Short mmCIF file of C-alpha atoms and ligand atoms in Angstrom, two decimals:
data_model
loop_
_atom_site.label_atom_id
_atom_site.label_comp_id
_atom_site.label_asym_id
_atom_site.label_seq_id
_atom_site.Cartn_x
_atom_site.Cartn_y
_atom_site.Cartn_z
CA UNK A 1 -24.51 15.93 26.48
CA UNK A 2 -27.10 13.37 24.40
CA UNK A 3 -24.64 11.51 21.64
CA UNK A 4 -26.22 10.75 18.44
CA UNK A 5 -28.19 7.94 18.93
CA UNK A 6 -26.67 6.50 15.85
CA UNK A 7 -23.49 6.36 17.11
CA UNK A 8 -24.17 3.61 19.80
CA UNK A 9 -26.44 1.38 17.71
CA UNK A 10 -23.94 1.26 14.64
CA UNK A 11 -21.23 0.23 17.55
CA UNK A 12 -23.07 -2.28 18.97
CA UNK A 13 -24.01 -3.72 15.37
CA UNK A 14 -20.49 -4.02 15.09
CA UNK A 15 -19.93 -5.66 18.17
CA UNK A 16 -23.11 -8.15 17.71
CA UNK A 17 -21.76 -9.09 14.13
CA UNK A 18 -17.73 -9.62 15.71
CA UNK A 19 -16.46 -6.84 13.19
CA UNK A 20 -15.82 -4.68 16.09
CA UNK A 21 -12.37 -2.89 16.02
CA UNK A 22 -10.55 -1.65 18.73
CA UNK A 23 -6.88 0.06 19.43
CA UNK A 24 -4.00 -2.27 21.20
CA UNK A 25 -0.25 -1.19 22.01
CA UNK A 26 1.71 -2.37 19.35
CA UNK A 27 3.00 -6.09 20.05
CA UNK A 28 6.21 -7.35 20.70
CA UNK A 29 6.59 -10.82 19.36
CA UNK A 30 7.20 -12.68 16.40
CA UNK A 31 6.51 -10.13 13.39
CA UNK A 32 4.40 -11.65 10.73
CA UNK A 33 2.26 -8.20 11.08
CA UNK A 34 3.63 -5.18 9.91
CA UNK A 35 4.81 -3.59 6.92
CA UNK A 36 8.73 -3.25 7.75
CA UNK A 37 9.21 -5.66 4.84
CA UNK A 38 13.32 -4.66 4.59
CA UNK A 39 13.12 -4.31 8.04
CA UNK A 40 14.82 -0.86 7.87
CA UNK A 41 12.51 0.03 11.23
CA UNK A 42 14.72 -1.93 12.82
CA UNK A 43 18.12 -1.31 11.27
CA UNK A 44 20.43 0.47 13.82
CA UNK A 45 22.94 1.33 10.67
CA UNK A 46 19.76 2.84 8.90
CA UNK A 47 18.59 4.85 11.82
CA UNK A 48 22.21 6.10 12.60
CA UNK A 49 22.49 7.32 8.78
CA UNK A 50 19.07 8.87 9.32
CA UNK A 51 20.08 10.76 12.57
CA UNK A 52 23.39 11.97 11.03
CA UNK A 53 21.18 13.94 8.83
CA UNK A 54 20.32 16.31 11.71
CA UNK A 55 23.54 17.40 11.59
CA UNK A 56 23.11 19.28 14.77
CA UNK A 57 20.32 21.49 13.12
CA UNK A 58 17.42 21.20 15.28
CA UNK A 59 15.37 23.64 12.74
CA UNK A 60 14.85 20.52 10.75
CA UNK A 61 12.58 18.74 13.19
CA UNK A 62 10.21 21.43 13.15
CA UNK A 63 6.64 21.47 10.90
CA UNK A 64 7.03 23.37 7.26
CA UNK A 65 4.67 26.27 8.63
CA UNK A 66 1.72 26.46 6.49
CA UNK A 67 0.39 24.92 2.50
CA UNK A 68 3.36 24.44 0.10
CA UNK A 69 1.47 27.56 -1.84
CA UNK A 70 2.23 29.46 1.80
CA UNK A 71 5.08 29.29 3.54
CA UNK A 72 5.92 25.72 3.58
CA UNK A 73 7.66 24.84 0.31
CA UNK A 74 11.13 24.25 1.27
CA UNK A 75 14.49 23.78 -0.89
CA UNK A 76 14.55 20.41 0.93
CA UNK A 77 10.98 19.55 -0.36
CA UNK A 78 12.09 20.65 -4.09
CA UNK A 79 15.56 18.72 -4.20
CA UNK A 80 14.01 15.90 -3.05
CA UNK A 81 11.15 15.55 -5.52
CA UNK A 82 13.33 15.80 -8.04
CA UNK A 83 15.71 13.27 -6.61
CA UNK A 84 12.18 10.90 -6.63
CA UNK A 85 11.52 11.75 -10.09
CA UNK A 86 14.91 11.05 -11.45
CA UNK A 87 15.22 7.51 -9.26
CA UNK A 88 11.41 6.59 -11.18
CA UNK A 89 12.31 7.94 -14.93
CA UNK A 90 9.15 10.17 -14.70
CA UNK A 91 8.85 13.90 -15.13
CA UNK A 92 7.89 14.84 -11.48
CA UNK A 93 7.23 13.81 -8.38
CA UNK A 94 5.21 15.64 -5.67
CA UNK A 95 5.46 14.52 -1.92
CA UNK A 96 2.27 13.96 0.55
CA UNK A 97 2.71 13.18 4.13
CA UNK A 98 0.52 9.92 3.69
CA UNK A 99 -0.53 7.73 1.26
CA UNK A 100 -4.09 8.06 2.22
CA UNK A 101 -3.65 11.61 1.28
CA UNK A 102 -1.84 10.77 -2.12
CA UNK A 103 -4.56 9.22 -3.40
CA UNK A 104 -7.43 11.31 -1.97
CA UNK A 105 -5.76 14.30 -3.73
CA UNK A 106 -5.12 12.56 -7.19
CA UNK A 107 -8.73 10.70 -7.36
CA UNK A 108 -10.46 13.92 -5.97
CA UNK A 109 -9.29 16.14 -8.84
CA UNK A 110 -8.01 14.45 -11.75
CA UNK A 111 -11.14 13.13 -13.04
CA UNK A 112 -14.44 15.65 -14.37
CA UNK A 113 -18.00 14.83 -14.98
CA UNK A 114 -17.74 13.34 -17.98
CA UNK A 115 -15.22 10.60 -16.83
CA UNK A 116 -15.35 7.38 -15.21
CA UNK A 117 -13.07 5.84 -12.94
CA UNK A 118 -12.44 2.00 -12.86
CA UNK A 119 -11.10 0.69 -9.87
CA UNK A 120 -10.19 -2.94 -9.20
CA UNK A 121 -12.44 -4.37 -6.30
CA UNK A 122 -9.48 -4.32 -3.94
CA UNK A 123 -7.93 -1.27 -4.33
CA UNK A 124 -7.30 0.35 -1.18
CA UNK A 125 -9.91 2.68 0.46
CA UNK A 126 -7.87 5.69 0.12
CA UNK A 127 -8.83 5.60 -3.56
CA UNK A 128 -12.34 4.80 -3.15
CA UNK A 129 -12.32 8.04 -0.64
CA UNK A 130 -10.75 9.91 -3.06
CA UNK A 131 -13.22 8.76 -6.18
CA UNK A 132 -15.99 9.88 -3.28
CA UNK A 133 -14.28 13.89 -3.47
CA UNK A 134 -14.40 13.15 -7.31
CA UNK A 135 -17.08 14.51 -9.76
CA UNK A 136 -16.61 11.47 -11.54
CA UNK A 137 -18.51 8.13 -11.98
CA UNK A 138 -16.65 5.16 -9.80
CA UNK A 139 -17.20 1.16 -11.52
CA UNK A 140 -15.81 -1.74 -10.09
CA UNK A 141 -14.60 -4.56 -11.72
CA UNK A 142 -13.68 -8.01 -10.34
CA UNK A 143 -10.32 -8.30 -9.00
CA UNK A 144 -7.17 -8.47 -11.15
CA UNK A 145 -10.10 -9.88 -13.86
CA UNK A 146 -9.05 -8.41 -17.01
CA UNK A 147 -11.62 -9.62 -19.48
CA UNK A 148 -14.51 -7.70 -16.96
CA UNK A 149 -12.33 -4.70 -17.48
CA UNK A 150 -12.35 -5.14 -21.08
CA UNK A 151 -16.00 -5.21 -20.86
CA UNK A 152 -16.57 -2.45 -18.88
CA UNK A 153 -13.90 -0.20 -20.79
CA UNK A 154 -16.38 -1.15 -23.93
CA UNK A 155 -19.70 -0.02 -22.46
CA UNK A 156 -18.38 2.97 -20.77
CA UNK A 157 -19.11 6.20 -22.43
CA UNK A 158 -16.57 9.10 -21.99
CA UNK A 159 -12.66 8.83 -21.26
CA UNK A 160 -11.69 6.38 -18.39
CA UNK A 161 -8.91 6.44 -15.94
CA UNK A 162 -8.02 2.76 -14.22
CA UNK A 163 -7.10 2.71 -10.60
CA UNK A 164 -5.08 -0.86 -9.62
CA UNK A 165 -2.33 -1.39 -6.83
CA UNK A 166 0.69 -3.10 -8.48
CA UNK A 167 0.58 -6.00 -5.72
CA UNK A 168 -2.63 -6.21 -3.87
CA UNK A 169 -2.14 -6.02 0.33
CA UNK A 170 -5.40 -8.12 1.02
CA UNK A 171 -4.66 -11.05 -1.73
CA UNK A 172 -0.46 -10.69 -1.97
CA UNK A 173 -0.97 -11.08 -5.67
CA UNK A 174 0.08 -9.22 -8.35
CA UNK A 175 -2.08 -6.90 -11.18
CA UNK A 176 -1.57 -8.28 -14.13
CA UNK A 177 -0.08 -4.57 -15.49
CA UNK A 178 1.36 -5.33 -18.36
CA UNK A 179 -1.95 -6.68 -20.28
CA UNK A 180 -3.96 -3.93 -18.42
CA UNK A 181 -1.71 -0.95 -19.37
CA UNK A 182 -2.22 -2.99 -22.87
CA UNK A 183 -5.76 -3.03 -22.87
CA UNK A 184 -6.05 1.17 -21.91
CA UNK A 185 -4.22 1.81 -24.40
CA UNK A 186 -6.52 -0.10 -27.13
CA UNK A 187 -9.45 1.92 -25.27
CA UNK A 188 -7.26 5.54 -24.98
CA UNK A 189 -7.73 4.98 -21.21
CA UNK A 190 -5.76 6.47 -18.53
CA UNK A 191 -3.37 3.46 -16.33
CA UNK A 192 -2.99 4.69 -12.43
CA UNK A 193 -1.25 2.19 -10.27
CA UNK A 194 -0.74 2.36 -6.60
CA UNK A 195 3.02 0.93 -5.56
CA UNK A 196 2.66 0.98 -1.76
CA UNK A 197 3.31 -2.81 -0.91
CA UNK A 198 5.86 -3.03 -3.87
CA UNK A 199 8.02 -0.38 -3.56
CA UNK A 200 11.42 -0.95 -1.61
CA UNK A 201 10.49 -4.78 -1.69
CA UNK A 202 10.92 -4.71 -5.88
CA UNK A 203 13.29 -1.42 -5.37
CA UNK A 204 11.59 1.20 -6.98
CA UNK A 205 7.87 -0.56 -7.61
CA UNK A 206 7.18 -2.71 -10.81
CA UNK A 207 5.80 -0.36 -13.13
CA UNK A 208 9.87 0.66 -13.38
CA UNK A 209 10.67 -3.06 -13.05
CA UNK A 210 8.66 -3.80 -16.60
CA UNK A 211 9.52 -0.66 -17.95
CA UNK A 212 6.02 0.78 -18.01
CA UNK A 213 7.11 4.48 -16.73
CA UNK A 214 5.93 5.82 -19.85
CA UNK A 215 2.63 4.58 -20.39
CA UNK A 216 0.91 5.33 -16.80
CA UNK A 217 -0.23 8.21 -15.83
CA UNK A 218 0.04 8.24 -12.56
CA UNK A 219 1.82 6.08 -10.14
CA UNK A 220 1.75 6.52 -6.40
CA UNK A 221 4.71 5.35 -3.87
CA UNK A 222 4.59 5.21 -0.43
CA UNK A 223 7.28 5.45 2.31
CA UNK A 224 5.17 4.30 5.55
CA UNK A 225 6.12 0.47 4.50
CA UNK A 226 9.24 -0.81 3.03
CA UNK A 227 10.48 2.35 3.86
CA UNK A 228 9.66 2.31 8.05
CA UNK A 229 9.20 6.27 7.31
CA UNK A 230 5.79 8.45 6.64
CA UNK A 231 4.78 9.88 3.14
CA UNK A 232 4.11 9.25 0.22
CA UNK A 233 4.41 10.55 -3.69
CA UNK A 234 2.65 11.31 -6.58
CA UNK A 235 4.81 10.43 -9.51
CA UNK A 236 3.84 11.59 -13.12
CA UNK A 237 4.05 14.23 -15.82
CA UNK A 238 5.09 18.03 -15.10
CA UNK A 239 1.64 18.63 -15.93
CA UNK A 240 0.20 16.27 -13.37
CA UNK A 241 2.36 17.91 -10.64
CA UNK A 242 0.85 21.54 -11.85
CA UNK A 243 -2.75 20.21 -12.00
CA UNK A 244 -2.19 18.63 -8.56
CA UNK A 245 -0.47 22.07 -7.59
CA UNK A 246 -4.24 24.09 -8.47
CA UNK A 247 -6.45 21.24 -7.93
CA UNK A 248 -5.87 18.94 -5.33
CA UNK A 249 -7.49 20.15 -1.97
CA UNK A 250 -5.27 18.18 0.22
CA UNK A 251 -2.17 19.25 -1.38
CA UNK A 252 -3.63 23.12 -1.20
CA UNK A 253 -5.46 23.28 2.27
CA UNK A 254 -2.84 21.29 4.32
CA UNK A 255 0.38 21.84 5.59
CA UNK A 256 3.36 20.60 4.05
CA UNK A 257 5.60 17.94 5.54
CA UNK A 258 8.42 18.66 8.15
CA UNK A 259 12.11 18.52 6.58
CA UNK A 260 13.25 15.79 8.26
CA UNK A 261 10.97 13.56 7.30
CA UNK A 262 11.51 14.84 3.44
CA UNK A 263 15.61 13.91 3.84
CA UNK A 264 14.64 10.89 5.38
CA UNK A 265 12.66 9.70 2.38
CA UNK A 266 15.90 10.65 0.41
CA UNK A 267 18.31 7.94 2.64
CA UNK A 268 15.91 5.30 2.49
CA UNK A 269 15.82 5.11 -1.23
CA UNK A 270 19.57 5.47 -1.43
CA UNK A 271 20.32 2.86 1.55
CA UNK A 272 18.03 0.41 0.19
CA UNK A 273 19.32 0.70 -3.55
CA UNK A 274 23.09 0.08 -1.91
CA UNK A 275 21.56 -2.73 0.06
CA UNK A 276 20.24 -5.53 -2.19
CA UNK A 277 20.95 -8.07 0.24
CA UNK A 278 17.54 -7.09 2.30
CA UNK A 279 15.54 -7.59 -0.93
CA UNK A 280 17.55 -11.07 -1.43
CA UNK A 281 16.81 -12.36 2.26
CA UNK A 282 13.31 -11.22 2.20
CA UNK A 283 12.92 -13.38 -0.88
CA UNK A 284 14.83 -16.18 0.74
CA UNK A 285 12.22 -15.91 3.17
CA UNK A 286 9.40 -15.92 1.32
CA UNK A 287 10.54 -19.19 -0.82
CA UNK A 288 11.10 -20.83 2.60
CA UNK A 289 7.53 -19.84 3.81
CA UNK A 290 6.01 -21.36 0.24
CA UNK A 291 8.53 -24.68 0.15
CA UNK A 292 6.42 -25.55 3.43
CA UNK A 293 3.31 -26.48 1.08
CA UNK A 294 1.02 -23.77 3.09
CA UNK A 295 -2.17 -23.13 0.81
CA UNK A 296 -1.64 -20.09 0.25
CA UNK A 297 -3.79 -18.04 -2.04
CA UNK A 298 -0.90 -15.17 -2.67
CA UNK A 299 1.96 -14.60 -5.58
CA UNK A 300 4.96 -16.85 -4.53
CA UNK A 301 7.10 -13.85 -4.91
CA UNK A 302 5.21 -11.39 -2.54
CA UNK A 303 5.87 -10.84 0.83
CA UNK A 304 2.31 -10.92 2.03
CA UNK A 305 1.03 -13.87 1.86
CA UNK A 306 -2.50 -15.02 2.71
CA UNK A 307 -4.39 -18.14 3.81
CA UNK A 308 -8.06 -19.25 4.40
CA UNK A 309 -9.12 -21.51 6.58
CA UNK A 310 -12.23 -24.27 6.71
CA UNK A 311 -14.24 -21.72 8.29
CA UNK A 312 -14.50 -17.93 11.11
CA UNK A 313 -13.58 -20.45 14.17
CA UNK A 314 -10.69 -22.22 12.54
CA UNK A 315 -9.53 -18.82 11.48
CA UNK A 316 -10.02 -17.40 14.93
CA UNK A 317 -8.74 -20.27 16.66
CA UNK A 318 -5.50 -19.85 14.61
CA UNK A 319 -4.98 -16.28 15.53
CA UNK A 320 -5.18 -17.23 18.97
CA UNK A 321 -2.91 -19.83 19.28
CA UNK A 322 -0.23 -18.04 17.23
CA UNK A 323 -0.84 -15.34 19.78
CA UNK A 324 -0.66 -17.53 22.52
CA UNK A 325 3.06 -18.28 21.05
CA UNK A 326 3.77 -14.57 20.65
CA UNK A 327 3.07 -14.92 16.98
CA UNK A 328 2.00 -11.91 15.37
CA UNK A 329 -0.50 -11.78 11.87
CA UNK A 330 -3.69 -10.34 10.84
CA UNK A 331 -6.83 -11.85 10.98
CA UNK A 332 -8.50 -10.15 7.84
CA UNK A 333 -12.65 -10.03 8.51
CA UNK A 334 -15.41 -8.37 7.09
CA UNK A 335 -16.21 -5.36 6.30
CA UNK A 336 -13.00 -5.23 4.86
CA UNK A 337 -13.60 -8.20 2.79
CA UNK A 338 -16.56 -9.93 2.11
CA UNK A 339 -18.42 -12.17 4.35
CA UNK A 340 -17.13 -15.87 3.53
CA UNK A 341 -13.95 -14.52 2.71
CA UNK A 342 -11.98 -13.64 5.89
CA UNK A 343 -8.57 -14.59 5.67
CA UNK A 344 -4.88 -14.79 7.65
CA UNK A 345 -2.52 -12.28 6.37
CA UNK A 346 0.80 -13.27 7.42
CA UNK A 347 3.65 -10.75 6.01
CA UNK A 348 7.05 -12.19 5.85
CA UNK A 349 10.16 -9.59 6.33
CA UNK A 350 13.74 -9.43 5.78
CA UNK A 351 14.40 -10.29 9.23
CA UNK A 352 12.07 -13.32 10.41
CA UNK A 353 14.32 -16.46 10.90
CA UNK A 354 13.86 -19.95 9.68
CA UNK A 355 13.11 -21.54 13.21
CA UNK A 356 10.08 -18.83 13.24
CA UNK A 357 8.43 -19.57 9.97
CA UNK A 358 8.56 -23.46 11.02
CA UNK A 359 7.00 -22.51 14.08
CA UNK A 360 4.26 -20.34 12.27
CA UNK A 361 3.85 -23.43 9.49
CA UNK A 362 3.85 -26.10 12.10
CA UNK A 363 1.16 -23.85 14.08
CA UNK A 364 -1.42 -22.80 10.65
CA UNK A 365 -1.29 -26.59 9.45
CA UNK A 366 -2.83 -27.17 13.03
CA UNK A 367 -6.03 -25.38 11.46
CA UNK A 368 -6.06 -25.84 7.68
CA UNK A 369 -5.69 -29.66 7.79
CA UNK A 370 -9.27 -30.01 6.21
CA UNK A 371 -7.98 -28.04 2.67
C1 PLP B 401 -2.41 0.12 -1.34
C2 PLP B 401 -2.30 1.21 -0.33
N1 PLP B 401 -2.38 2.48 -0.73
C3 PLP B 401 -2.28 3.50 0.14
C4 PLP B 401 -2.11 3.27 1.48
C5 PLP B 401 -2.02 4.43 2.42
O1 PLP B 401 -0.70 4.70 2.69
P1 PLP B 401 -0.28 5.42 4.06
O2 PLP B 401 -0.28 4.37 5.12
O3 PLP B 401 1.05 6.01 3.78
O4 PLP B 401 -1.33 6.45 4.33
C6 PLP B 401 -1.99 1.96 1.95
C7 PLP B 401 -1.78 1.71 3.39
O5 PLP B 401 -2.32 0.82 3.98
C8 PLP B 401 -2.10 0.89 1.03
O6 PLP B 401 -2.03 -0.37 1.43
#
């Protein structure tokens, strides 16, 4: 069969310009990669708590059936949206299977013709995908720069919702959410914020940490992170849950999530709420990481934290001799940020020793000895 021809010269762009991604099997090494920030994926007492759940009832591992509107809305699913709810002081709480999907159905449908969506620079794809489903007008404005919102929320005609992510994955800083959720509500604009990286690491996200549950919208937490489970949740008003309930085609046209996976989501928040001492050590961690004097561009508080180098090669010459240690981070290149602006991502967990962020230091000074 003839492929598009497309198809081969867009790859081979890729491939000329180094942006080329590929799949690899998941290392095992030093874990300054993923996003097991509490490391609960690797927390026998979690995963024993989370198989106890079973009970013996092998119904549970089976898929819900069909669309929440079908067959697949089960007591399970109900219980523990409310449970979600009451743990965020919000009204309701409606479950997704991802995070991507979260977003994609919130940013398809809650915006009309008339209205404009501002989304921080960085916000995560998922949102700009969903703006793309949306009959709405997308604007960027620089990131976490609140006087370019300001200027933007005064030129734009028509009401405005604001899309930000409480702490950012590809800068490990924070939005500044007080003074935006401040400056919506001097324009009657609409505050959505996107938890994903904060919630579990700052227990239930930071909008509930400054006591901003009441004046956002729309907040959406994900379980794929701190978590180590899938899924994700819209959190909001009753009427936000009923307009996602008629609107939103991914909640509508796609099956609902397996049981297990909802009770699961239950545990975690409960084990991680009795379990402050993973927040603690991760922040132990993360002060140990920052005492080293790394220039680091992120929040001193956040778990991701990222670092630029002199240039590509010293960037790329980094990864590999981490690698070559068994040293595990993420090189961060364009497209996904901006040409000039590649960076190491290097996310610190619960779990990483002392002896391995010296060795991760010792290895990163190596290649930013000319900042
Ligand atoms: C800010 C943000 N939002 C949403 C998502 C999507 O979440 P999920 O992985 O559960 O689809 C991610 C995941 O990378 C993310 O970083």
């Amino acid at each position: 069969m003839k492929l598009p021809d497309h198809w081969s010269n867009d790859l081979s762009k890729r491939q000329h310009r180094g942006e080329y991604r590929s799949l690899s099997l998941s290392a095992i090494g030093i874990d300054f990669l993923s996003n097991d920030y509490l490391g609960l994926a690797q927390n026998i007492k979690f995963q024993r708590d989370l198989l106890q759940l079973l009970h013996g009832d092998s119904r549970l591992l089976t898929g819900a059936t069909g669309s929440r509107l079908l067959s697949g809305n089960s007591l399970h699913c109900t219980q523990t949206e409310y449970f979600i709810a009451q743990k965020h002081q919000v009204e309701s709480a409606t479950l997704f299977p991802s995070g991507y999907k979260a977003n994609l159905a919130l940013f398809s449908c809650i915006a009309g013709r008339n209205h404009t969506i501002l989304v921080d620079e960085y916000i995560h794809r998922s949102v700009h995908d969903g703006c793309r489903l949306s009959y709405a007008k997308k604007k960027k404005f620089k990131h976490n720069d609140v006087s370019h919102l300001e200027d933007l929320l005064s030129k734009t005609k028509g009401r405005v919702f604001i899309a930000v992510e409480s702490l950012y994955s590809m800068d490990g800083d924070f939005a500044p959410l007080v003074e935006i959720v401040t400056l919506a509500e001097k324009y009657s604009a609409w505050v959505i914020v996107d938890e994903a990286h904060a919630i579990g690491v700052f227990n239930r996200g930071l909008v509930n940490e400054y006591g901003l549950q009441d004046r956002v919208l729309a907040r959406v937490v994900t379980y794929g992170k701190a978590f180590a489970l899938q899924g994700a949740a819209v959190l909001g008003s009753s009427t936000l849950k009923n307009y996602l309930i008629n609107f939103a085609s991914p909640f509508i046209y796609s099956t609902a999530m397996p049981d297990f996976q909802i009770l699961c989501i239950e545990e975690a928040y409960q084990f991680i709420e009795q379990h402050p001492s993973l927040r603690k050590d991760l922040q132990h961690n993360i002060q140990y990481f920052r005492q080293h004097s790394v220039h680091s561009l992120s929040d001193d508080k956040s778990p991701i934290q990222v670092v630029q180098f002199p240039s590509l090669d010293h960037l790329h010459q980094a990864v590999g001799a981490l690698k070559e240690e068994g040293i595990y981070t993420c090189a961060i290149r364009a497209p996904t940020v901006e040409v000039g602006y590649e960076r190491l991502r290097i996310t610190l967990h619960q779990f990483n020793s002392a002896s391995e962020i010296d060795q991760l230091v010792s290895i990163i000074k190596n290649y930013q000895h000319e900042y």
